[in-house]
Amino acid sequence: MFKELSDAVVTCKKDVVTAAVEKAKGEGIPAPEIIEKGLAAGMNEVGVLFERGKLFLPHVMMAAGAMEEGVALLEADMPKDAVSKKLGVIVNGTVEGDVHDIGKSIVSTMLQSAGFEVHDIGRDVPLQDFVDKINETNANMVGMSALMTTTLPGQKEVIEMLKEQGLRDKVKVMVGGAPATQAWAEKIGADCYAENASEAVVKAKELLL
Amino acid sequence: MATEYKLRMGDGKRIFMTKEQIIADLKEGMADAADLGEIPDLSEDEIDKLVEIVTMPSRMVGVEQGKEVPVTHDIGTIRIDGDQGNSGVGIPSSRLVGAMMHERAFGADTMELGHIDYSYKPVKPVIAQEMQTMEVCQANMVVPLLYGAMPNMGLYYTPDGPFPNPGDLMKAFKIQEAQESMQHAAEHLTRDTVWIMQRLMASGADGVNFDTIGAAGDGDMYASLHAIEALRKQYPDIYIEAGMAGELLLGLHGEMEYDGTVLAGLWPHQQAPLAAKAGANVFGPVVNTNTSKSSAWNLGRAVTFIKAAVKASPIPCHVNMGMGVGSIPMFETPTIDAVSRASKAMVEIAGVDGI
């Protein structure tokens, strides 16, 4: 049944997902398991297919929409504290001086599709705005993109600002963008580096769940 | 203790590997490309040749005599004058001087004139200056001088352009609106590129370089192919180079087609025939470097992808080699040991026609 639920999400069709969820409920499978082992597993597969060029961004969004419909059918059966609970709150943006937008937006979309509450604050974002948005949304992760070697140091500066304002221990830091590397992430004290959008989702889950 | 060879990580870090480790990484990288692109593995002989290239004791290696290929430079006219913000070296000079230095001192076989913003859209308000510079350069140079820039369709979306940002629309589940925005942006990008090149051709340009096609996804490719088609129709002798932004054509729209082929999700060997069909003379395939893997892994992967592209392409392939592509490390000034090995492998194993 879990495979059927997962495959339903990969079809990206709401009616297929809702039918699979109703069937799983009828078989007495607990709602949290339907979501975790079925629907969420399907979204993971959608992410893999996106990176392999087999599914595209509209499909990712359609699959996410279909999964939301499926989850809505299960809300009444979910433990009260689990209803509408997001996986985490993430502030995501491209650092000041850097106008690159598309890769960062794909990461935001994939994180949102995976169940995170994402606040995409755009590109060429003043560094203080990252800190302000973290405070405003009570975020537990910040994602910073930089596509140029000249703007990369902005990621380091935000980490320093988080330390100065006593936020560093409360917020996980993810960095990415073409010139960013694992070595760079380690050097500046980030919690992780993600090579692409799918890896960003995997790393965010590892750090926040 | 087994002999260890000096290699690089994809981020440029120096590492040491045994021959067995190198072979394992070459094969793993090759298998990744073969799996993703659904293309053939390299032969055992080709793997042996790669091992030989990687383990050569010289710091710098070169192709065998008689296997030299043309070398084309993008953005070179401002690489001399530009600062580190655009990979330049900060030596005050005009674009004419930059172009002539590449022609007469650096051995460039073709050259391109490029604007500091290096996208087509920002050329529109300074077209008169670009026309005059092209004319002056042509009057002083012998090698073919193209005009080059990035299609960069992202400049047509808010806040840089007139159309709603598809990224924002997608996140709001407004999928159809996002696709419509991409369609409109693509039409404007095609129109602008053709308009700009009509004027530069009137100023003596030998051709055009579409640099980093697909940076804004499948719509970017759609617009570029239609611009290539229109330019080929109007100028039968124009030299057109179609260079890609990345190995996989990202499906942001997902349904755009060219000549009956869905553009989203295409790999280099599938992109090349479309560039040729549109009317390009040269195709520039790209394979991205993974910074977390060794140069052996990246080289095995890149050569596998590019070999398949060369085989599938009806037109010459000039592979993109530079910071973060073609198995060259992601480093502002890539090290010569990695650059020369990757270049030799691309020519002698992948069979590229130029770099």
Coordinates of C-alpha atoms in Angstrom, one line a residue:
Chain A
M1 CA 0.0 0.0 0.0
F2 CA 2.9 2.4 0.8
K3 CA 4.2 1.8 -2.7
E4 CA 0.8 2.6 -4.2
L5 CA 0.6 5.8 -2.2
S6 CA 4.1 6.8 -3.2
D7 CA 3.4 6.0 -6.9
A8 CA 0.2 8.1 -6.6
V9 CA 2.2 11.2 -5.7
V10 CA 4.6 10.6 -8.5
T11 CA 1.6 10.8 -11.0
C12 CA 1.2 14.4 -9.7
K13 CA -2.6 13.9 -9.9
K14 CA -4.8 15.0 -7.0
D15 CA -7.6 12.4 -7.8
V16 CA -5.1 9.5 -7.9
V17 CA -3.5 10.6 -4.6
T18 CA -6.9 11.1 -2.8
A19 CA -8.1 7.7 -4.0
A20 CA -5.0 6.0 -2.7
V21 CA -5.3 7.8 0.7
E22 CA -8.9 6.7 1.0
K23 CA -8.0 3.1 0.2
A24 CA -5.1 3.2 2.8
K25 CA -7.5 4.6 5.4
G26 CA -10.0 1.8 4.6
E27 CA -7.2 -0.7 5.3
G28 CA -6.7 0.8 8.7
I29 CA -3.2 2.1 8.2
P30 CA -2.5 4.9 10.8
A31 CA -2.5 8.4 9.3
P32 CA 1.1 9.3 10.3
E33 CA 2.3 6.1 8.5
I34 CA 0.3 6.9 5.4
I35 CA 2.0 10.3 5.3
E36 CA 5.5 9.3 6.2
K37 CA 5.9 6.0 4.5
G38 CA 3.6 6.7 1.5
L39 CA 3.1 10.3 0.5
A40 CA 6.4 11.7 1.8
A41 CA 8.3 8.9 0.2
G42 CA 6.5 9.8 -3.1
M43 CA 7.7 13.4 -2.8
N44 CA 11.2 12.2 -2.3
E45 CA 10.9 10.2 -5.5
V46 CA 9.6 13.2 -7.3
G47 CA 12.7 15.1 -6.2
V48 CA 15.0 12.4 -7.5
L49 CA 13.1 12.4 -10.8
F50 CA 13.5 16.1 -11.0
E51 CA 17.2 15.9 -10.6
R52 CA 17.4 13.2 -13.3
G53 CA 15.4 15.3 -15.8
K54 CA 12.5 13.0 -15.8
L55 CA 10.0 15.4 -14.0
F56 CA 10.0 19.2 -14.2
L57 CA 9.2 22.0 -11.9
P58 CA 5.5 22.2 -12.7
H59 CA 5.2 18.5 -11.9
V60 CA 7.0 19.0 -8.6
M61 CA 4.4 21.7 -7.7
M62 CA 1.5 19.5 -8.9
A63 CA 2.8 16.6 -6.8
A64 CA 3.1 18.9 -3.8
G65 CA -0.5 20.1 -4.3
A66 CA -1.7 16.5 -4.7
M67 CA 0.1 15.5 -1.5
E68 CA -1.5 18.5 0.4
E69 CA -4.9 17.2 -0.7
G70 CA -4.1 13.8 0.6
V71 CA -2.8 15.1 3.9
A72 CA -6.0 17.2 4.3
L73 CA -8.0 14.0 4.2
L74 CA -6.0 12.6 7.1
E75 CA -6.1 15.6 9.4
A76 CA -9.0 14.3 11.5
D77 CA -7.1 11.1 12.1
M78 CA -3.8 12.7 13.0
P79 CA -2.5 13.3 16.6
K80 CA -3.5 16.9 17.6
D81 CA 0.0 18.2 17.9
A82 CA 0.9 16.8 14.4
V83 CA -1.9 18.6 12.5
S84 CA -0.6 21.3 10.2
K85 CA 2.9 20.9 11.7
K86 CA 5.6 22.0 9.3
L87 CA 8.9 20.2 9.1
G88 CA 10.7 23.4 9.9
V89 CA 10.8 27.1 9.1
I90 CA 13.5 28.1 6.6
V91 CA 14.5 31.6 5.4
N92 CA 16.1 31.3 2.0
G93 CA 17.7 34.0 -0.2
T94 CA 20.6 35.1 -2.4
V95 CA 23.1 37.3 -0.6
E96 CA 23.7 41.0 -1.2
G97 CA 25.4 42.0 -4.5
D98 CA 24.2 38.8 -6.3
V99 CA 21.2 39.0 -8.6
H100 CA 21.0 35.3 -9.4
D101 CA 17.5 34.1 -8.6
I102 CA 16.5 30.9 -10.4
G103 CA 18.5 28.2 -8.6
K104 CA 17.6 29.7 -5.2
S105 CA 13.9 29.7 -6.3
I106 CA 14.1 26.1 -7.3
V107 CA 15.6 25.2 -3.9
S108 CA 12.7 27.2 -2.2
T109 CA 10.2 25.4 -4.2
M110 CA 11.6 21.9 -3.5
L111 CA 11.8 22.7 0.3
Q112 CA 8.3 23.9 0.3
S113 CA 7.1 20.9 -1.6
A114 CA 8.8 18.7 0.9
G115 CA 6.8 20.2 3.7
F116 CA 9.0 23.0 5.1
E117 CA 7.6 26.5 5.7
V118 CA 9.8 28.6 3.4
H119 CA 10.3 32.3 3.4
D120 CA 12.0 33.2 0.2
I121 CA 13.4 36.7 0.7
G122 CA 14.6 37.0 -2.9
R123 CA 18.0 37.9 -4.4
D124 CA 20.5 40.7 -3.7
V125 CA 19.3 40.6 -0.1
P126 CA 21.0 43.0 2.4
L127 CA 22.7 40.7 4.9
Q128 CA 20.9 42.2 7.9
D129 CA 17.6 41.2 6.2
F130 CA 18.5 37.5 6.7
V131 CA 18.8 38.1 10.4
D132 CA 15.7 40.2 10.6
K133 CA 13.6 37.6 8.8
I134 CA 14.9 34.8 11.0
N135 CA 13.8 36.8 14.0
E136 CA 10.4 37.7 12.5
T137 CA 9.6 34.1 11.5
N138 CA 11.3 32.3 14.3
A139 CA 13.1 30.3 11.7
N140 CA 15.2 27.3 12.6
M141 CA 17.2 27.3 9.3
V142 CA 18.6 29.8 6.9
G143 CA 19.6 29.0 3.3
M144 CA 22.0 31.3 1.5
S145 CA 22.9 31.2 -2.2
A146 CA 25.7 32.9 -3.9
L147 CA 26.6 32.5 -7.6
M148 CA 29.8 34.6 -7.7
T149 CA 33.1 34.3 -5.9
T150 CA 32.8 38.0 -5.1
T151 CA 29.5 37.6 -3.2
L152 CA 30.4 34.3 -1.5
P153 CA 31.8 36.1 1.6
G154 CA 28.3 37.4 2.3
Q155 CA 27.4 33.9 3.6
K156 CA 30.3 34.1 6.1
E157 CA 29.2 37.6 7.2
V158 CA 25.6 36.4 7.9
I159 CA 27.0 33.6 10.1
E160 CA 29.1 36.2 12.0
M161 CA 26.0 38.4 12.4
L162 CA 24.0 35.4 13.8
K163 CA 26.8 34.7 16.3
E164 CA 26.9 38.4 17.4
Q165 CA 23.2 38.5 17.9
G166 CA 23.1 35.2 19.9
L167 CA 21.1 33.3 17.2
R168 CA 23.7 30.9 15.8
D169 CA 22.9 28.1 18.1
K170 CA 19.2 28.3 17.3
V171 CA 19.5 28.4 13.5
K172 CA 21.0 25.8 11.2
V173 CA 22.9 27.3 8.2
M174 CA 22.9 25.9 4.7
V175 CA 24.9 27.3 1.9
G176 CA 24.9 26.7 -1.9
G177 CA 25.5 28.2 -5.3
A178 CA 28.0 27.4 -8.0
P179 CA 31.2 28.6 -6.2
A180 CA 30.2 27.3 -2.8
T181 CA 31.7 23.9 -1.8
Q182 CA 31.8 21.6 1.2
A183 CA 35.2 22.9 2.1
W184 CA 33.9 26.5 2.0
A185 CA 30.9 25.5 4.2
E186 CA 33.3 24.0 6.8
K187 CA 35.6 27.0 6.6
I188 CA 32.9 29.5 7.4
G189 CA 31.2 27.4 10.0
A190 CA 28.0 26.6 8.1
D191 CA 26.1 23.4 9.1
C192 CA 25.9 22.1 5.6
Y193 CA 26.5 22.6 1.9
A194 CA 24.0 21.4 -0.8
E195 CA 25.1 20.6 -4.3
N196 CA 21.6 20.9 -5.8
A197 CA 17.9 21.3 -4.8
S198 CA 17.3 17.7 -4.0
E199 CA 20.3 17.5 -1.8
A200 CA 19.1 20.7 -0.1
V201 CA 15.9 18.9 0.9
V202 CA 17.8 15.8 2.1
K203 CA 20.3 18.0 4.2
A204 CA 17.5 20.1 5.6
K205 CA 15.7 17.0 6.8
E206 CA 18.9 15.6 8.3
L207 CA 19.5 18.7 10.3
L208 CA 15.9 19.6 11.3
L209 CA 14.1 16.3 11.9
Chain B
M1 CA 53.2 1.2 -0.1
A2 CA 51.3 1.8 -3.4
T3 CA 52.4 4.8 -5.5
E4 CA 50.1 7.8 -5.1
Y5 CA 49.4 10.4 -7.8
K6 CA 48.5 14.0 -7.3
L7 CA 45.0 14.9 -8.3
R8 CA 42.4 17.5 -7.4
M9 CA 39.0 17.5 -5.8
G10 CA 36.3 19.3 -7.7
D11 CA 36.9 22.3 -5.5
G12 CA 40.5 22.4 -6.4
K13 CA 41.9 20.9 -3.2
R14 CA 45.1 18.8 -3.7
I15 CA 44.5 15.1 -3.1
F16 CA 46.6 11.9 -3.5
M17 CA 45.2 8.7 -5.0
T18 CA 46.5 5.3 -5.9
K19 CA 46.0 4.0 -9.4
E20 CA 43.3 1.6 -8.2
Q21 CA 41.5 4.4 -6.6
I22 CA 41.8 6.5 -9.7
I23 CA 40.4 3.7 -11.9
A24 CA 37.5 3.2 -9.4
D25 CA 36.6 6.9 -9.5
L26 CA 36.9 7.2 -13.3
K27 CA 34.5 4.2 -13.6
E28 CA 32.1 5.5 -11.0
G29 CA 31.9 8.9 -12.7
M30 CA 31.5 7.2 -16.1
A31 CA 28.7 5.1 -14.7
D32 CA 26.9 8.1 -13.3
A33 CA 26.9 9.8 -16.7
A34 CA 25.8 6.6 -18.5
D35 CA 23.0 6.1 -16.1
L36 CA 21.7 9.7 -16.2
G37 CA 22.0 10.2 -19.9
E38 CA 21.2 6.6 -20.9
I39 CA 24.4 6.6 -23.0
P40 CA 27.2 4.0 -23.5
D41 CA 30.0 3.5 -21.1
L42 CA 33.6 4.2 -22.2
S43 CA 35.6 1.2 -23.4
E44 CA 38.3 -0.4 -21.3
D45 CA 40.9 1.1 -23.7
E46 CA 39.4 4.6 -23.1
I47 CA 39.5 4.1 -19.4
D48 CA 43.2 3.0 -19.7
K49 CA 43.9 6.2 -21.7
L50 CA 42.2 8.3 -19.1
V51 CA 44.4 6.7 -16.4
E52 CA 47.5 7.4 -18.5
I53 CA 46.5 11.0 -18.8
V54 CA 45.6 11.5 -15.1
T55 CA 48.8 9.8 -13.9
M56 CA 51.3 11.6 -16.3
P57 CA 54.1 12.9 -14.2
S58 CA 54.3 16.3 -15.9
R59 CA 52.5 19.2 -14.2
M60 CA 51.1 20.3 -17.5
V61 CA 50.2 18.0 -20.4
G62 CA 49.1 18.6 -24.0
V63 CA 47.5 16.8 -26.9
E64 CA 49.6 14.7 -29.3
Q65 CA 51.0 16.4 -32.3
G66 CA 48.5 16.7 -35.1
K67 CA 45.5 16.6 -32.7
E68 CA 45.4 20.3 -32.0
V69 CA 42.0 21.9 -32.0
P70 CA 40.7 25.4 -32.4
V71 CA 40.3 27.4 -29.1
T72 CA 37.6 30.0 -28.8
H73 CA 37.3 32.5 -26.0
D74 CA 34.1 34.0 -24.6
I75 CA 34.0 37.4 -22.9
G76 CA 37.7 37.7 -23.6
T77 CA 37.5 41.3 -24.6
I78 CA 36.8 42.3 -21.0
R79 CA 38.8 39.6 -19.3
I80 CA 41.9 41.8 -19.5
D81 CA 40.3 45.0 -18.2
G82 CA 37.8 43.4 -15.9
D83 CA 38.4 42.9 -12.2
Q84 CA 37.9 39.7 -10.2
G85 CA 34.1 40.4 -10.3
N86 CA 34.1 39.0 -13.8
S87 CA 37.2 36.8 -13.7
G88 CA 39.4 39.5 -15.2
V89 CA 42.9 40.5 -14.3
G90 CA 42.4 44.2 -13.9
I91 CA 44.8 45.6 -16.5
P92 CA 43.4 48.9 -17.8
S93 CA 42.8 48.4 -21.6
S94 CA 40.0 48.9 -24.1
R95 CA 38.0 46.0 -25.5
L96 CA 39.9 46.4 -28.8
V97 CA 43.2 45.9 -26.9
G98 CA 41.7 42.9 -25.1
A99 CA 40.5 41.3 -28.3
M100 CA 43.8 42.0 -30.2
M101 CA 45.9 40.6 -27.3
H102 CA 43.9 37.4 -27.5
E103 CA 44.4 37.3 -31.3
R104 CA 48.1 38.2 -31.5
A105 CA 49.5 37.1 -28.1
F106 CA 47.3 34.4 -26.7
G107 CA 46.7 32.4 -29.9
A108 CA 42.9 32.6 -29.9
D109 CA 41.5 31.1 -33.1
T110 CA 38.3 33.1 -32.9
M111 CA 37.3 35.9 -30.6
E112 CA 34.1 37.6 -29.4
L113 CA 33.2 41.1 -28.5
G114 CA 31.1 41.2 -25.3
H115 CA 29.5 43.9 -23.2
I116 CA 30.3 44.3 -19.5
D117 CA 26.8 43.2 -18.5
Y118 CA 27.2 40.2 -20.8
S119 CA 23.5 39.6 -21.5
Y120 CA 21.6 40.5 -24.7
K121 CA 18.9 42.6 -23.1
P122 CA 21.2 45.3 -21.6
V123 CA 22.9 45.7 -25.0
K124 CA 19.7 47.4 -26.4
P125 CA 20.3 50.8 -24.8
V126 CA 24.0 50.9 -25.8
I127 CA 23.6 49.3 -29.2
A128 CA 25.3 52.3 -31.0
Q129 CA 28.4 51.9 -28.8
E130 CA 28.5 48.2 -29.5
M131 CA 28.2 48.7 -33.2
Q132 CA 31.0 51.3 -33.3
T133 CA 33.3 49.0 -31.2
M134 CA 32.6 46.1 -33.4
E135 CA 33.4 48.1 -36.5
V136 CA 36.7 49.3 -35.0
C137 CA 37.7 45.8 -33.9
Q138 CA 36.9 44.4 -37.3
A139 CA 39.1 47.1 -38.9
N140 CA 42.0 45.9 -36.7
M141 CA 41.7 42.2 -36.5
V142 CA 42.0 39.1 -38.7
V143 CA 40.5 36.2 -36.7
P144 CA 36.7 35.8 -36.9
L145 CA 35.2 38.2 -34.4
L146 CA 31.7 37.2 -33.1
Y147 CA 29.4 39.2 -30.8
G148 CA 28.6 37.2 -27.6
A149 CA 26.3 37.4 -24.6
M150 CA 24.1 35.3 -22.4
P151 CA 20.4 34.9 -23.4
N152 CA 19.7 35.2 -19.7
M153 CA 15.9 35.1 -19.8
G154 CA 15.7 35.8 -16.1
L155 CA 16.2 39.5 -17.0
Y156 CA 12.6 39.5 -18.5
Y157 CA 11.0 38.7 -15.1
T158 CA 10.2 41.0 -12.2
P159 CA 12.1 42.9 -10.7
D160 CA 14.3 43.2 -13.8
G161 CA 11.7 42.9 -16.5
P162 CA 8.0 43.2 -17.4
F163 CA 6.7 39.7 -16.8
P164 CA 5.7 38.1 -13.5
N165 CA 8.4 36.0 -11.9
P166 CA 7.7 32.3 -12.6
G167 CA 9.5 31.3 -9.4
D168 CA 7.1 33.3 -7.3
L169 CA 4.1 32.1 -9.3
M170 CA 5.2 28.4 -9.0
K171 CA 5.6 28.7 -5.2
A172 CA 2.0 30.0 -5.2
F173 CA 0.8 27.0 -7.2
K174 CA 0.0 29.3 -10.2
I175 CA 1.5 26.9 -12.7
Q176 CA -0.3 28.0 -15.8
E177 CA 0.4 31.7 -15.1
A178 CA 4.1 30.8 -14.6
Q179 CA 4.2 28.9 -17.9
E180 CA 2.5 31.9 -19.7
S181 CA 5.0 34.3 -18.2
M182 CA 7.9 32.1 -19.6
Q183 CA 6.3 31.9 -23.0
H184 CA 6.0 35.7 -23.2
A185 CA 9.5 36.2 -21.9
A186 CA 10.9 33.8 -24.5
E187 CA 9.2 35.7 -27.3
H188 CA 10.7 39.0 -26.2
L189 CA 14.2 37.4 -25.8
T190 CA 14.1 36.0 -29.3
R191 CA 13.0 39.4 -30.7
D192 CA 15.6 41.3 -28.8
T193 CA 18.5 38.9 -29.7
V194 CA 17.6 39.1 -33.4
W195 CA 17.3 42.9 -33.3
I196 CA 20.7 43.3 -31.6
M197 CA 22.4 40.9 -34.0
Q198 CA 20.9 42.6 -37.1
R199 CA 22.7 45.8 -36.0
L200 CA 25.9 44.1 -35.2
M201 CA 25.9 42.2 -38.5
A202 CA 25.5 45.6 -40.2
S203 CA 28.6 46.6 -38.3
G204 CA 30.7 43.8 -39.7
A205 CA 30.3 41.0 -37.1
D206 CA 31.3 37.6 -38.3
G207 CA 28.8 35.8 -36.2
V208 CA 27.2 35.4 -32.8
N209 CA 27.9 33.4 -29.7
F210 CA 24.9 32.3 -27.6
D211 CA 26.7 31.8 -24.3
T212 CA 25.1 29.8 -21.5
I213 CA 21.9 28.8 -23.3
G214 CA 19.4 27.3 -20.8
A215 CA 20.6 29.2 -17.7
A216 CA 16.9 30.2 -17.1
G217 CA 15.6 26.8 -18.0
D218 CA 13.8 25.3 -21.0
G219 CA 12.3 28.7 -22.0
D220 CA 15.8 30.1 -22.4
M221 CA 16.6 27.3 -24.8
Y222 CA 13.3 27.8 -26.7
A223 CA 14.0 31.5 -27.2
S224 CA 17.6 30.9 -28.2
L225 CA 16.8 28.2 -30.8
H226 CA 14.2 30.4 -32.4
A227 CA 16.6 33.3 -32.5
I228 CA 19.2 31.1 -34.1
E229 CA 16.6 29.9 -36.7
A230 CA 15.7 33.5 -37.5
L231 CA 19.3 34.7 -37.8
R232 CA 20.2 31.7 -40.0
K233 CA 17.3 32.5 -42.3
Q234 CA 18.2 36.2 -42.6
Y235 CA 22.0 35.7 -42.8
P236 CA 22.8 32.4 -44.5
D237 CA 26.6 32.8 -43.9
I238 CA 26.5 34.0 -40.3
Y239 CA 28.7 31.9 -37.9
I240 CA 26.5 30.8 -35.0
E241 CA 27.9 29.2 -31.8
A242 CA 25.4 27.7 -29.4
G243 CA 26.9 27.1 -26.0
M244 CA 25.0 25.7 -23.1
A245 CA 24.8 26.7 -19.4
G246 CA 24.7 23.3 -17.9
E247 CA 24.5 19.6 -18.6
L248 CA 20.8 19.2 -18.0
L249 CA 18.2 21.5 -19.5
L250 CA 16.1 22.3 -16.5
G251 CA 12.4 22.0 -17.0
L252 CA 11.0 25.2 -15.5
H253 CA 8.1 25.4 -18.0
G254 CA 8.2 21.6 -18.7
E255 CA 6.2 21.6 -21.9
M256 CA 8.0 23.8 -24.4
E257 CA 9.0 22.0 -27.6
Y258 CA 11.3 22.7 -30.5
D259 CA 10.9 20.7 -33.7
G260 CA 8.5 18.3 -31.9
T261 CA 11.0 17.6 -29.0
V262 CA 10.2 18.6 -25.4
L263 CA 13.2 20.7 -24.3
A264 CA 13.0 20.0 -20.6
G265 CA 15.2 17.3 -19.3
L266 CA 17.6 17.1 -22.3
W267 CA 21.2 16.0 -21.8
P268 CA 24.1 17.2 -24.1
H269 CA 23.7 14.5 -26.7
Q270 CA 20.1 15.3 -27.0
Q271 CA 20.7 19.1 -27.1
A272 CA 23.2 19.0 -29.9
P273 CA 20.9 17.9 -32.8
L274 CA 18.4 20.6 -31.9
A275 CA 21.1 23.3 -32.0
A276 CA 22.1 22.0 -35.4
K277 CA 18.5 21.8 -36.6
A278 CA 18.0 25.5 -35.6
G279 CA 21.0 26.5 -37.7
A280 CA 24.0 26.7 -35.4
N281 CA 27.5 26.0 -36.8
V282 CA 29.0 24.9 -33.5
F283 CA 27.6 23.4 -30.4
G284 CA 29.1 24.0 -27.0
P285 CA 28.2 21.1 -24.6
V286 CA 28.7 21.5 -20.9
V287 CA 29.2 19.0 -18.0
N288 CA 29.1 20.4 -14.5
T289 CA 31.9 19.7 -12.0
N290 CA 30.9 18.1 -8.7
T291 CA 33.0 19.9 -6.1
S292 CA 32.6 17.0 -3.6
K293 CA 34.2 14.4 -6.0
S294 CA 37.7 13.9 -7.3
S295 CA 38.9 15.1 -10.6
A296 CA 39.1 11.4 -11.7
W297 CA 35.4 11.0 -11.0
N298 CA 34.5 14.2 -12.7
L299 CA 36.7 13.4 -15.7
G300 CA 35.2 10.0 -16.2
R301 CA 31.8 11.5 -16.1
A302 CA 32.5 14.5 -18.3
V303 CA 34.2 12.6 -21.0
T304 CA 31.4 10.0 -21.1
F305 CA 28.8 12.8 -21.6
I306 CA 30.8 14.7 -24.1
K307 CA 31.8 11.7 -26.2
A308 CA 28.1 10.9 -26.6
A309 CA 27.3 14.5 -27.5
V310 CA 30.1 14.6 -30.1
K311 CA 28.8 11.3 -31.6
A312 CA 25.2 12.6 -31.8
S313 CA 26.0 16.1 -33.1
P314 CA 25.8 16.8 -36.8
I315 CA 27.9 20.0 -36.2
P316 CA 31.3 20.4 -34.6
C317 CA 31.3 20.4 -30.8
H318 CA 33.5 23.0 -28.9
V319 CA 33.3 21.8 -25.3
N320 CA 33.0 24.3 -22.5
M321 CA 36.1 24.1 -20.4
G322 CA 36.6 26.4 -17.4
M323 CA 35.8 27.1 -13.8
G324 CA 33.4 24.4 -12.7
V325 CA 32.7 22.8 -16.0
G326 CA 34.3 20.0 -18.1
S327 CA 35.7 18.4 -15.0
I328 CA 37.8 21.5 -14.3
P329 CA 37.7 22.4 -10.6
M330 CA 35.5 25.2 -9.3
F331 CA 38.2 27.7 -8.7
E332 CA 38.6 31.3 -9.9
T333 CA 42.0 30.5 -11.5
P334 CA 41.8 26.7 -12.3
T335 CA 45.0 24.9 -11.9
I336 CA 46.9 24.0 -15.0
D337 CA 47.4 20.4 -14.0
A338 CA 43.6 19.8 -14.0
V339 CA 42.9 22.1 -17.0
S340 CA 45.4 20.5 -19.3
R341 CA 44.5 17.0 -18.4
A342 CA 40.8 17.6 -18.9
S343 CA 41.5 19.3 -22.2
K344 CA 43.7 16.5 -23.5
A345 CA 41.1 13.9 -22.5
M346 CA 38.3 15.9 -24.2
V347 CA 40.2 16.0 -27.4
E348 CA 41.8 12.6 -27.5
I349 CA 39.0 10.5 -26.0
A350 CA 35.7 12.5 -26.3
G351 CA 36.8 13.6 -29.8
V352 CA 35.8 17.3 -29.5
D353 CA 36.4 19.5 -32.4
G354 CA 37.4 22.5 -30.3
I355 CA 37.5 24.1 -26.9

